[in-house]
Coordinates of C-alpha atoms in Angstrom, one line a residue:
M1 CA -19.6 -5.0 17.1
K2 CA -19.8 -3.0 13.9
K3 CA -19.8 -4.9 10.6
Y4 CA -18.5 -3.6 7.3
Q5 CA -19.9 -4.2 3.8
Y6 CA -17.4 -2.3 1.7
I7 CA -13.8 -3.3 2.1
L8 CA -11.3 -0.8 0.6
L9 CA -7.6 -2.0 0.3
D10 CA -4.4 -0.3 -0.5
W11 CA -2.1 -2.3 -2.9
D12 CA 1.6 -1.6 -2.2
G13 CA 2.8 -2.7 1.2
N14 CA -0.6 -3.9 2.1
L15 CA -1.6 -6.6 -0.3
A16 CA 1.6 -6.8 -2.4
Q17 CA 5.0 -7.2 -0.8
T18 CA 6.6 -4.3 -2.7
L19 CA 8.2 -2.2 0.1
N20 CA 11.7 -3.7 -0.3
M21 CA 11.8 -3.3 -4.0
W22 CA 12.5 0.5 -4.1
P23 CA 15.4 0.6 -1.6
D24 CA 16.9 -2.5 -3.2
A25 CA 16.7 -0.9 -6.6
I26 CA 18.1 2.4 -5.5
D27 CA 21.0 0.6 -3.8
I28 CA 21.8 -1.3 -7.0
V29 CA 22.0 1.9 -9.0
L30 CA 24.0 3.8 -6.4
Q31 CA 26.5 0.9 -5.9
K32 CA 27.3 1.0 -9.6
Q33 CA 28.4 4.6 -9.0
G34 CA 30.4 3.7 -6.0
I35 CA 27.9 5.2 -3.5
H36 CA 27.1 3.1 -0.5
L37 CA 24.2 4.1 1.8
K38 CA 22.9 2.5 5.0
R39 CA 19.6 0.6 4.7
S40 CA 17.9 3.2 6.8
E41 CA 19.1 5.9 4.4
L42 CA 17.9 3.9 1.4
I43 CA 14.5 3.6 2.9
E44 CA 14.4 7.3 3.7
A45 CA 15.4 8.1 0.1
C46 CA 12.3 6.4 -1.2
G47 CA 10.3 9.4 0.1
G48 CA 12.0 11.7 -2.5
V49 CA 15.0 10.2 -4.3
A50 CA 16.4 13.3 -6.0
A51 CA 16.1 15.6 -3.1
F52 CA 17.5 13.1 -0.6
L53 CA 20.5 12.2 -2.8
S54 CA 21.3 15.9 -3.4
T55 CA 21.6 16.5 0.4
H56 CA 23.2 13.2 1.5
T57 CA 25.6 12.5 -1.4
D58 CA 27.7 14.4 -3.9
L59 CA 25.0 13.9 -6.6
S60 CA 23.0 16.8 -7.9
E61 CA 19.2 16.8 -8.1
A62 CA 19.4 16.2 -11.8
E63 CA 21.7 13.2 -11.2
G64 CA 19.3 12.0 -8.5
R65 CA 16.5 12.0 -11.0
V66 CA 18.5 9.8 -13.3
V67 CA 19.1 7.4 -10.3
L68 CA 15.3 7.3 -9.8
E69 CA 14.7 6.6 -13.5
D70 CA 17.2 3.7 -13.4
A71 CA 15.8 2.4 -10.2
T72 CA 12.3 2.5 -11.7
E73 CA 13.4 0.3 -14.6
I74 CA 14.8 -2.2 -12.1
V75 CA 11.5 -2.2 -10.1
K76 CA 9.5 -2.7 -13.4
E77 CA 11.6 -5.7 -14.2
R78 CA 11.1 -7.2 -10.8
L79 CA 7.4 -6.6 -10.5
P80 CA 6.3 -9.9 -12.0
L81 CA 8.1 -11.6 -9.1
V82 CA 6.1 -9.8 -6.4
E83 CA 4.3 -11.9 -3.9
L84 CA 1.3 -11.1 -1.7
Y85 CA 1.3 -11.0 2.0
P86 CA 0.6 -14.4 3.8
D87 CA -3.1 -15.2 3.9
A88 CA -4.1 -12.2 1.8
I89 CA -5.8 -14.3 -1.0
D90 CA -7.6 -16.5 1.6
V91 CA -8.9 -13.5 3.4
L92 CA -10.1 -11.9 0.2
N93 CA -11.9 -15.1 -0.8
D94 CA -13.5 -15.4 2.6
L95 CA -14.7 -11.8 2.5
K96 CA -16.1 -12.3 -1.0
K97 CA -17.9 -15.4 0.1
T98 CA -19.6 -13.5 2.9
G99 CA -21.0 -11.0 0.4
K100 CA -18.6 -8.2 1.0
K101 CA -17.7 -5.8 -1.8
L102 CA -14.0 -5.3 -2.3
A103 CA -12.0 -2.5 -3.9
V104 CA -8.3 -1.8 -4.5
I105 CA -7.3 1.8 -4.1
T106 CA -3.7 2.5 -5.2
S107 CA -1.3 5.3 -6.2
S108 CA 0.3 2.9 -8.7
I109 CA -0.6 3.1 -12.4
R110 CA -3.1 0.6 -13.9
S111 CA -0.6 -0.9 -16.3
V112 CA 1.5 -2.0 -13.3
V113 CA -1.3 -3.3 -11.1
T114 CA -3.4 -5.2 -13.8
P115 CA -0.8 -7.9 -14.6
L116 CA -0.4 -8.6 -10.9
L117 CA -4.1 -8.9 -10.4
E118 CA -4.1 -11.4 -13.3
K119 CA -1.1 -13.2 -11.9
F120 CA -2.9 -14.0 -8.6
N121 CA -6.4 -14.4 -10.2
L122 CA -7.8 -11.5 -8.2
N123 CA -9.8 -9.8 -10.9
D124 CA -13.0 -11.7 -10.0
L125 CA -12.6 -10.8 -6.3
F126 CA -12.5 -7.0 -6.7
D127 CA -15.6 -5.1 -7.6
A128 CA -13.5 -1.9 -8.2
V129 CA -9.9 -1.0 -8.9
V130 CA -9.1 2.6 -8.5
C131 CA -5.6 3.6 -9.8
I132 CA -3.7 6.9 -9.8
E133 CA -5.0 7.9 -13.3
D134 CA -8.6 7.4 -12.2
T135 CA -8.8 10.5 -10.0
E136 CA -7.5 14.0 -9.9
H137 CA -6.2 13.7 -6.4
R138 CA -4.3 10.8 -4.7
K139 CA -4.4 9.7 -1.1
P140 CA -4.5 11.2 1.5
H141 CA -7.2 13.1 -0.4
A142 CA -10.6 11.5 0.0
E143 CA -11.3 11.3 -3.7
P144 CA -9.9 7.9 -4.4
L145 CA -12.0 6.4 -1.6
Q146 CA -15.1 8.3 -2.8
K147 CA -14.5 7.0 -6.3
A148 CA -14.3 3.4 -5.1
L149 CA -17.5 3.8 -3.0
E150 CA -19.3 5.3 -6.0
I151 CA -18.4 2.3 -8.1
L152 CA -19.4 -0.1 -5.4
G153 CA -22.6 1.7 -4.7
G154 CA -21.5 1.9 -1.1
N155 CA -21.6 4.4 1.8
E156 CA -19.1 5.7 4.3
E157 CA -20.8 4.2 7.3
E158 CA -20.4 0.6 6.1
A159 CA -16.9 1.0 4.6
V160 CA -13.4 0.5 6.0
M161 CA -10.1 1.3 4.5
I162 CA -7.1 -1.0 5.0
G163 CA -3.6 0.3 4.4
D164 CA -0.1 0.4 5.7
T165 CA 0.8 4.2 5.6
E166 CA -0.3 7.4 7.1
K167 CA -1.7 8.4 3.7
D168 CA -4.2 5.5 3.8
I169 CA -5.3 6.4 7.3
L170 CA -5.6 10.1 6.6
A171 CA -7.6 9.3 3.4
A172 CA -10.0 7.3 5.4
H173 CA -10.4 10.1 7.9
N174 CA -10.9 12.6 5.1
A175 CA -13.6 10.4 3.5
G176 CA -15.4 9.7 6.8
V177 CA -14.5 6.0 6.7
D178 CA -13.1 3.8 9.4
S179 CA -9.6 2.5 9.0
I180 CA -7.4 -0.6 9.6
L181 CA -3.7 -0.1 9.9
F182 CA -1.9 -3.2 8.6
Y183 CA 1.4 -3.3 10.5
P184 CA 3.2 -6.7 10.3
V185 CA 6.6 -7.2 11.9
E186 CA 8.5 -6.5 8.7
H187 CA 7.0 -3.0 8.5
Q188 CA 9.0 -1.9 11.6
E189 CA 11.9 -1.2 9.3
F190 CA 9.9 1.2 7.2
Y191 CA 7.4 2.9 9.6
K192 CA 7.4 3.9 13.2
L193 CA 4.2 2.6 14.8
E194 CA 4.0 5.6 17.2
K195 CA 4.0 8.0 14.2
L196 CA 1.3 6.0 12.5
M197 CA -0.8 5.9 15.6
E198 CA -0.8 9.7 15.8
H199 CA -3.4 9.5 12.9
K200 CA -5.7 7.4 15.1
P201 CA -6.6 4.4 12.9
T202 CA -9.8 2.6 14.1
Y203 CA -8.0 -0.7 14.3
V204 CA -4.4 -2.0 14.1
V205 CA -3.6 -5.6 12.9
S206 CA -0.4 -7.5 12.3
E207 CA -1.9 -10.5 10.7
F208 CA -4.1 -10.4 7.6
W209 CA -6.6 -12.8 9.1
D210 CA -7.6 -10.2 11.7
I211 CA -9.2 -8.2 8.8
T212 CA -11.8 -10.9 8.4
K213 CA -12.7 -10.7 12.1
I214 CA -13.1 -6.9 11.9
A215 CA -15.0 -6.9 8.7
T216 CA -17.5 -9.5 10.0
G217 CA -17.9 -8.0 13.4
T218 CA -16.2 -10.8 15.3
H219 CA -13.1 -8.9 16.4
T220 CA -12.9 -8.9 20.2
S221 CA -10.1 -6.4 21.0

């Protein structure tokens, strides 16, 4: 069974439980304007708030951008309350103890991620933190993964990318790196597994502990 030395991890929806924050924030802003969308619509809107609202409500794109700005402020206020997925910290500690090198690769800005890394005492666990301002391109481009491996002094053959979206899996493919799709039960509301599987992740896990088994070569299925 293949073992991995360089463990690359997405932040939002993978380590940090942030997926609900955006639809919740958009809902708050819209309800103040007397606009009520279904939960599925709010989730879909997260893919492009202004464009979605201009086609599904009476709001213009300009008004939709204001909604996004107001929702962003709500998210910023709530970020300090974010929790990690169950077992995430224990898994990271176990991987570190076995000599693995760890990196966070995120499309969030550093000023948002850094306080949360400090909150959970994760700074000493990660050998690299690559944020959106650190590269010209973002995932699914290979550059963020390549940047992380450069910092780690690693190579593609011994690396694996762990994430919850098609962008994470595609970024892994583009960088020549194996991938782990993290798909817990609560993600069913946000992503269709069949759609994600079209991108052929190397592994799929629903529990964070399975990442340890894969990284150490003890995964049996």
